[in-house]
Amino acid sequence: MPKEQANWSPYDNNGGSCVAVAGADYCVIAADTRMSTGYNILTRDYSKICKLADKCVMASSGFQADVKALQKHLAARHLIYQHQHNKQMSCPAMAQLLSNTLYYKRFFPYYSFNVLGGLDNEGKGCVFTYDAVGSYEKVGYSCQGSGSTLIMPFLDNQLKSPSPLLLPAQDAVTPLAEAEAIDLIKTVFASASERDIYTGDKLEIVVINADGIRREYMDLRKD
Amino acid sequence: MSKSVIETPPKGGFSFDLCKRNEMLSKKGVNPPSFRKTGTTIVGLIFQDGVILGADTRATEGPIVCDKNCEKIHYMAPNIYCCGAGTAADTEAVTDMVSSQLQLHRYHTGRESRVVTALTLLKRHLFNYQGYVSAALVLGGVDVTGPHLHTIYPHGSTDTLPFATMGSGSLAAMAVFESKYREGLTRNEGIELVTEAICSGIFNDLGSGSNVDICVITKGGKEYLRNHLQPNPRTYTSSKGYSFPKKTEVLLTKIIPLKEKVEIIEGGDAMEE
């Protein structure tokens, strides 16, 4: 008798796209605010960006219920860290924690596609990109989500990441100024909204630099 | 005794010859190519002087928009137009085919085409293909018997209605119609209502988007309002623009001669046979 297939899935995809770009002394993390299921829009105003630590912000697309559970878990672990070490977690430390948390559920994964952005201990921008089960890499820029296939080639063209195989290891952070990076991100999301049905409504941009964290919004296509 | 195989021409209808092969292939993991669906909102309504048809302009291939401004209101006859939802190739092909058949019929009879003629030709074709021609249509027009509006489903069933919606955005559009439709609308009221219904589909259904197309058909003639409303302009264009390298970047140039260069000195001995 052939194996029976389940006709109920515990997962759903709420769509959306996330992007993060690292600069010399800043980091920009952006995500659209549309939450959808199938062909319907659930809400036009849902934030996919979560502040995990003082200088560390995560944007996640995928199944938002799993994303919310993941964010809660990380927030709890961060609180414990603060009690034990009397300081905030650095971005590279949070990156490792996120990877371990995701792999812990290797056989019933969090359906969550994450990008982590922030400043490292020296104040330089860093971006970490993940898959659903915790494989991660420090990069100069990354994108995840339904629009990632549309956005990534353009970022590759404009930000030109050096090959990770080169020696001496070259830094992937972009030499662009903060304003230019934000302009690039706005263009990229406007373009993705034109061609991806799951990306649109509003764009939320979070910028982390030495002065702190600031938030910006931009309107996107609503169709 | 030798058996002779007589080649009979296909009788029409769907040829099921490859179905077993397709099933075997999909079990092995080879999936058939996906179709480009219009994932649409199309509507029609009857007003005082005739029929108004409306459609959005987005064509999708799965989650990607492949055409931001396609035409979903197809010409059938000077007094009949048809909106199409479903597989784009199917709607195009079936409306073109019936449009040609109607023209030939007009030449034959010497009369203006009737909406029921187009309806019967379409439903017969679609039923013949048992739903495999994935075309869901809203057919509307005005002929000597008056204004008509019909919906046609991929399996070949039809409905005759005062107002109709089809496509993935049909529920969003129908919600508007059911709230605001009444008999005896004027031309401008009708256009406004159709625009509102299509906009409802455009903004609330992810399979529909971009612009609103309208077609007004009356006894006197027709008015095709392409891109009547464009509520979705591009939200951001960078002021400084972007530059792209005109060719693949040259990273390294290294020339290795394959053979040693040989000097040829003229004036040697001539070759002897």
XYZ file of C-alpha atoms in Angstrom:
496
model
C 0.000 0.000 0.000
C 1.574 3.328 -1.043
C 2.433 5.755 1.773
C -0.407 8.112 2.755
C 0.278 11.830 2.385
C -0.891 14.296 5.019
C -3.538 16.706 3.762
C -2.940 19.158 6.599
C 0.251 21.209 6.851
C 1.361 22.924 10.076
C 2.996 25.673 8.005
C 1.713 28.622 6.001
C 3.615 31.326 4.143
C 2.703 34.902 4.990
C 4.899 36.318 2.246
C 6.956 39.518 2.261
C 10.601 40.437 1.702
C 13.464 41.514 3.982
C 16.764 43.197 3.131
C 19.794 44.217 5.184
C 22.863 46.206 4.070
C 25.999 46.798 6.154
C 28.060 49.975 5.894
C 31.316 51.180 7.453
C 29.611 52.697 10.506
C 25.893 51.927 9.999
C 23.533 49.087 9.194
C 20.216 49.360 7.362
C 17.518 46.700 7.801
C 14.284 46.933 5.805
C 11.144 44.863 5.301
C 7.725 45.416 3.744
C 4.671 45.450 6.034
C 2.263 43.245 4.089
C 1.056 40.002 5.670
C -0.842 37.691 3.331
C -2.121 34.145 2.997
C -2.830 32.600 -0.378
C -4.306 35.352 -2.558
C -5.654 37.350 0.395
C -4.170 40.169 2.412
C -4.424 39.699 6.194
C -3.067 43.123 7.068
C -1.181 45.963 5.390
C 0.548 47.065 8.585
C 2.569 44.223 10.132
C 6.153 44.758 11.248
C 8.554 41.949 10.342
C 11.449 43.705 12.117
C 12.315 42.981 15.748
C 14.919 44.601 17.976
C 16.773 41.784 19.743
C 19.489 43.852 21.480
C 20.729 47.443 21.626
C 22.749 47.154 18.426
C 21.106 44.121 16.893
C 17.932 43.925 14.788
C 16.363 40.953 13.023
C 14.013 40.934 10.036
C 12.175 37.696 9.223
C 9.863 36.587 6.468
C 8.020 33.279 6.143
C 5.452 31.894 8.588
C 4.809 34.755 11.027
C 3.531 32.507 13.821
C 6.899 30.733 13.861
C 8.670 34.110 13.545
C 6.801 35.451 16.591
C 7.677 32.316 18.611
C 11.336 32.632 17.550
C 11.471 36.323 18.519
C 9.995 35.543 21.959
C 12.528 32.752 22.496
C 15.473 34.986 21.554
C 14.205 37.850 23.733
C 13.999 35.480 26.718
C 17.522 34.155 26.122
C 18.828 37.713 25.782
C 17.302 38.650 29.128
C 19.004 35.685 30.795
C 22.317 36.715 29.186
C 21.912 40.245 30.543
C 21.286 38.899 34.049
C 24.316 36.611 33.880
C 26.826 38.915 32.134
C 25.568 42.372 33.076
C 25.762 43.618 29.503
C 23.889 43.542 26.202
C 24.609 40.758 23.694
C 26.805 41.802 20.788
C 25.583 41.259 17.241
C 27.966 38.356 16.446
C 26.959 36.671 19.714
C 23.262 37.035 18.874
C 24.014 35.659 15.415
C 25.426 32.457 16.891
C 22.488 32.185 19.334
C 19.998 32.478 16.477
C 21.802 29.789 14.503
C 21.774 27.394 17.470
C 18.102 28.123 18.201
C 17.131 27.354 14.617
C 19.149 24.122 14.447
C 17.691 22.954 17.748
C 14.446 22.485 15.792
C 16.150 20.804 12.863
C 13.421 18.146 12.547
C 10.409 20.468 12.909
C 11.877 23.772 11.743
C 10.838 27.333 12.340
C 9.521 28.341 8.897
C 11.390 31.597 9.242
C 13.835 33.177 6.782
C 15.962 35.659 8.696
C 18.438 38.426 8.203
C 20.224 39.808 11.228
C 21.745 43.288 11.106
C 23.607 45.473 13.537
C 26.923 46.921 14.670
C 29.718 44.709 15.956
C 31.831 45.570 19.017
C 33.968 47.989 16.964
C 30.955 49.906 15.629
C 31.237 48.521 12.075
C 28.085 47.333 10.284
C 27.490 43.579 10.043
C 24.786 41.505 8.388
C 24.150 37.800 8.920
C 21.936 35.759 6.630
C 20.196 32.500 7.585
C 18.260 29.646 6.096
C 15.334 27.989 7.927
C 17.506 25.541 9.904
C 20.297 27.827 11.081
C 23.035 27.788 8.451
C 24.463 31.325 8.604
C 27.120 33.529 7.107
C 28.445 37.022 7.768
C 27.902 39.053 4.596
C 27.892 42.671 3.444
C 24.238 42.569 2.374
C 21.463 40.023 2.008
C 17.768 39.559 1.301
C 15.205 36.875 2.159
C 11.568 36.236 1.423
C 9.275 36.107 -1.585
C 10.975 39.023 -3.372
C 14.529 37.850 -2.680
C 15.031 36.353 -6.159
C 14.109 39.741 -7.640
C 16.173 41.829 -5.207
C 19.397 39.823 -4.801
C 20.717 40.133 -8.395
C 20.308 43.907 -8.272
C 22.125 44.168 -4.930
C 24.892 41.930 -6.327
C 25.214 44.275 -9.298
C 25.261 47.508 -7.268
C 27.097 46.410 -4.120
C 29.483 43.978 -5.772
C 30.445 41.640 -2.966
C 34.078 40.472 -3.144
C 34.555 36.743 -3.474
C 34.808 35.023 -0.064
C 37.653 32.919 -1.505
C 40.064 35.835 -1.912
C 43.099 36.099 0.362
C 43.593 38.289 2.358
C 39.921 38.132 3.374
C 38.238 41.253 2.048
C 35.565 43.055 3.967
C 32.120 42.877 2.465
C 30.718 46.106 3.931
C 29.725 48.624 1.321
C 31.630 51.910 0.996
C 28.321 53.692 0.246
C 27.111 56.483 2.514
C 24.052 55.910 4.708
C 21.772 58.076 2.542
C 22.839 56.268 -0.635
C 22.208 52.871 0.942
C 18.696 53.967 1.989
C 18.037 55.251 -1.560
C 19.137 51.874 -2.925
C 16.802 50.015 -0.572
C 13.823 52.218 -1.483
C 14.451 51.600 -5.187
C 14.834 47.871 -4.629
C 11.542 47.531 -2.752
C 9.644 49.733 -5.228
C 10.886 47.433 -8.006
C 10.111 44.230 -6.101
C 6.552 45.468 -5.400
C 6.000 45.890 -9.145
C 6.660 42.228 -9.889
C 6.058 40.249 -6.685
C 2.431 40.008 -5.568
C 3.389 39.301 -1.940
C 5.513 42.446 -1.519
C 3.895 45.853 -1.104
C 1.786 48.209 1.050
C 4.475 49.921 3.149
C 8.239 49.730 3.628
C 9.735 49.887 7.111
C 13.402 50.918 7.253
C 15.453 50.631 10.450
C 18.861 52.309 10.572
C 21.409 51.499 13.284
C 24.421 53.732 13.753
C 26.541 55.224 16.527
C 23.676 57.613 17.439
C 21.247 54.752 18.046
C 18.321 53.241 16.171
C 15.923 55.190 13.961
C 12.861 54.096 11.968
C 11.561 55.357 8.614
C 8.504 54.451 6.498
C 7.762 54.659 2.784
C 4.577 53.846 0.851
C 4.649 50.971 -1.619
C 2.140 49.717 -4.197
C -1.071 48.525 -2.565
C -2.346 46.223 -5.343
C -2.844 -12.365 -43.190
C -1.336 -8.907 -42.771
C -2.964 -6.272 -40.624
C -3.186 -2.848 -42.195
C -3.338 0.188 -39.936
C -5.677 2.832 -41.313
C -4.849 6.330 -40.161
C -8.141 7.900 -39.098
C -8.226 11.635 -38.599
C -8.780 12.733 -34.954
C -12.488 13.085 -34.187
C -12.111 16.244 -32.126
C -12.398 16.657 -28.389
C -9.545 15.998 -25.982
C -6.904 13.421 -26.869
C -6.181 11.392 -23.733
C -3.229 9.522 -25.322
C -0.529 11.079 -23.161
C -2.360 11.009 -19.833
C -0.811 7.742 -18.665
C 2.669 8.967 -19.580
C 2.083 12.291 -17.751
C 0.959 10.461 -14.641
C 4.039 8.221 -14.735
C 6.284 11.260 -15.176
C 4.749 13.208 -12.308
C 5.187 10.153 -10.034
C 8.886 10.279 -10.916
C 8.987 13.948 -9.985
C 8.924 15.503 -13.456
C 6.204 18.111 -13.325
C 4.470 19.652 -16.329
C 5.353 23.314 -17.051
C 3.154 25.807 -15.239
C 0.632 27.886 -17.154
C 0.506 31.637 -17.134
C -2.786 32.427 -15.408
C -4.365 35.821 -15.444
C -5.356 35.587 -11.705
C -7.895 38.243 -12.388
C -10.831 40.417 -11.561
C -13.347 40.726 -14.419
C -16.862 42.155 -14.119
C -19.870 43.055 -16.207
C -23.115 44.851 -15.560
C -26.247 45.843 -17.444
C -27.208 49.491 -17.215
C -29.929 51.684 -18.747
C -28.600 51.802 -22.308
C -26.545 48.596 -22.553
C -23.645 46.706 -21.008
C -20.444 47.784 -19.233
C -17.504 45.372 -18.926
C -14.497 45.916 -16.658
C -11.191 44.174 -16.011
C -7.874 44.629 -14.188
C -4.583 44.415 -16.116
C -2.261 42.091 -14.174
C -1.048 38.738 -15.565
C 0.773 36.412 -13.152
C 3.005 33.348 -13.369
C 2.658 31.950 -9.868
C 3.744 34.706 -7.457
C 5.435 36.838 -10.123
C 3.748 39.506 -12.228
C 4.666 38.757 -15.835
C 2.613 41.525 -17.464
C 1.716 44.706 -15.562
C -0.607 46.008 -18.274
C -2.197 43.222 -20.314
C -5.574 43.451 -22.111
C -8.266 41.186 -20.722
C -11.245 42.626 -22.594
C -11.270 40.831 -25.939
C -13.057 41.826 -29.128
C -15.663 39.363 -30.380
C -17.807 41.453 -32.722
C -18.392 45.200 -33.209
C -21.243 44.938 -30.675
C -19.887 42.128 -28.456
C -16.868 42.040 -26.101
C -15.630 39.302 -23.794
C -13.536 39.470 -20.601
C -11.350 36.441 -19.890
C -9.959 34.919 -16.676
C -7.947 31.714 -16.207
C -5.095 30.523 -18.403
C -4.119 33.486 -20.639
C -3.399 31.347 -23.711
C -6.788 29.653 -23.426
C -8.779 32.887 -23.119
C -6.915 34.460 -26.061
C -7.253 31.424 -28.280
C -10.902 30.727 -27.571
C -12.031 34.360 -27.977
C -10.012 34.775 -31.208
C -11.471 31.562 -32.595
C -15.087 32.434 -31.805
C -14.550 36.001 -33.050
C -13.492 34.598 -36.452
C -16.416 32.204 -36.489
C -18.786 35.100 -35.766
C -17.367 37.115 -38.652
C -17.850 34.251 -41.062
C -21.380 33.881 -39.730
C -22.004 37.594 -40.330
C -20.905 37.234 -43.930
C -23.127 34.198 -44.314
C -26.281 35.729 -42.790
C -25.779 39.405 -43.625
C -26.868 40.360 -40.113
C -25.326 41.771 -36.926
C -24.040 39.037 -34.565
C -26.139 38.122 -31.558
C -24.701 37.593 -28.067
C -26.415 34.189 -27.708
C -24.569 33.041 -30.861
C -21.212 33.836 -29.301
C -22.421 32.229 -26.070
C -23.391 28.960 -27.761
C -20.157 28.769 -29.803
C -18.059 29.318 -26.662
C -19.945 26.902 -24.410
C -19.949 24.145 -27.026
C -16.174 24.460 -27.452
C -15.450 24.530 -23.720
C -17.728 21.569 -22.945
C -16.088 19.607 -25.736
C -12.739 19.985 -23.932
C -14.228 18.902 -20.601
C -12.772 21.815 -18.617
C -9.200 21.387 -19.838
C -9.455 24.689 -21.729
C -9.221 26.772 -18.577
C -11.157 29.869 -19.678
C -13.696 31.618 -17.445
C -15.413 34.363 -19.412
C -17.757 37.295 -18.948
C -19.499 37.881 -22.258
C -21.456 41.067 -22.880
C -22.988 42.882 -25.826
C -25.985 44.633 -27.349
C -27.850 43.212 -30.339
C -31.312 43.528 -31.937
C -32.868 41.610 -29.021
C -31.400 44.003 -26.454
C -28.473 44.092 -23.991
C -27.123 40.722 -22.749
C -24.616 39.663 -20.096
C -23.441 36.064 -19.562
C -20.827 34.193 -17.559
C -19.202 31.073 -19.010
C -17.316 28.556 -16.857
C -14.398 26.379 -18.010
C -16.544 23.236 -18.060
C -19.088 24.862 -20.348
C -21.950 25.965 -18.095
C -23.375 29.456 -18.529
C -25.434 31.944 -16.539
C -27.406 34.966 -17.696
C -27.178 37.762 -15.161
C -27.748 41.498 -14.634
C -24.291 41.786 -13.020
C -21.434 39.270 -12.909
C -17.870 38.825 -11.678
C -15.218 36.157 -12.429
C -11.604 35.421 -11.539
C -9.646 35.251 -8.290
C -10.881 38.746 -7.346
C -14.524 37.892 -8.078
C -15.522 37.789 -4.406
C -14.049 41.221 -3.706
C -15.797 42.669 -6.775
C -19.100 40.893 -6.091
C -19.158 42.342 -2.573
C -19.216 45.816 -4.150
C -21.871 44.869 -6.723
C -24.179 43.228 -4.202
C -24.012 46.349 -2.015
C -24.418 49.007 -4.669
C -26.043 47.591 -7.817
C -29.534 48.651 -8.782
C -31.545 48.505 -12.011
C -31.529 51.449 -14.386
C -28.076 52.874 -13.688
C -26.943 55.736 -15.908
C -23.743 55.496 -17.964
C -21.596 57.434 -15.510
C -23.030 55.653 -12.474
C -22.384 52.323 -14.193
C -18.781 53.196 -15.034
C -18.198 54.395 -11.465
C -19.621 51.175 -10.007
C -17.587 48.946 -12.340
C -14.432 50.927 -11.530
C -15.126 50.540 -7.808
C -15.645 46.779 -8.169
C -12.426 46.323 -10.149
C -10.500 48.496 -7.676
C -11.822 46.307 -4.866
C -10.312 43.328 -6.690
C -7.074 45.169 -7.456
C -6.393 46.193 -3.848
C -7.773 43.199 -1.959
C -6.824 40.308 -4.248
C -3.130 39.592 -4.790
C -3.825 37.944 -8.164
C -5.221 41.203 -9.574
C -3.587 44.598 -9.864
C -2.343 47.566 -11.854
C -4.960 49.435 -13.939
C -8.706 49.377 -14.688
C -9.948 48.738 -18.260
C -13.568 49.549 -19.140
C -15.697 48.799 -22.197
C -19.134 50.424 -22.631
C -21.427 48.827 -25.250
C -24.707 50.460 -26.278
C -27.093 50.231 -29.239
C -25.304 53.188 -30.811
C -21.824 51.715 -30.556
C -18.990 50.828 -28.226
C -16.403 52.747 -26.209
C -13.220 50.943 -25.209
C -11.647 52.863 -22.313
C -8.191 51.306 -22.046
C -6.530 52.184 -18.716
C -9.551 54.217 -17.623
C -8.009 54.414 -14.146
C -4.346 54.017 -13.153
C -4.287 53.925 -9.345
C -0.900 52.191 -9.031
C 2.016 54.316 -10.165
C 5.560 53.287 -9.256
C 6.177 54.486 -5.703
C 9.824 55.457 -5.848
C 12.308 56.349 -8.554
C 15.820 57.218 -7.499
C 16.745 60.762 -8.550
C 20.323 59.901 -9.442
C 19.629 56.688 -11.345
C 21.848 53.624 -11.520
C 24.693 52.717 -13.842
C 25.338 49.218 -15.095
C 28.656 48.080 -16.606
C 28.172 47.593 -20.334
C 29.937 44.255 -20.479
C 31.152 41.527 -18.202
C 33.991 42.872 -16.094
C 37.485 41.820 -17.142
C 39.192 40.588 -13.970
C 42.407 39.256 -15.429
C 44.066 39.115 -18.887
C 46.685 36.469 -19.528
C 47.871 35.497 -23.017
C 49.726 32.184 -23.388
C 51.018 31.498 -26.907
C 50.306 27.867 -27.824
C 53.065 27.325 -30.349
C 56.486 28.874 -30.645
C 56.636 31.561 -33.260
C 58.500 30.154 -36.244
C 60.379 32.453 -38.622
C 59.982 31.531 -42.282
C 62.979 32.443 -44.448
C 62.110 32.843 -48.136
C 64.450 31.715 -50.883
C 65.203 28.161 -49.929
C 65.517 25.331 -52.407
C 62.451 24.746 -54.499
C 60.634 21.531 -53.736
C 61.411 18.648 -56.004
C 58.815 16.161 -57.124
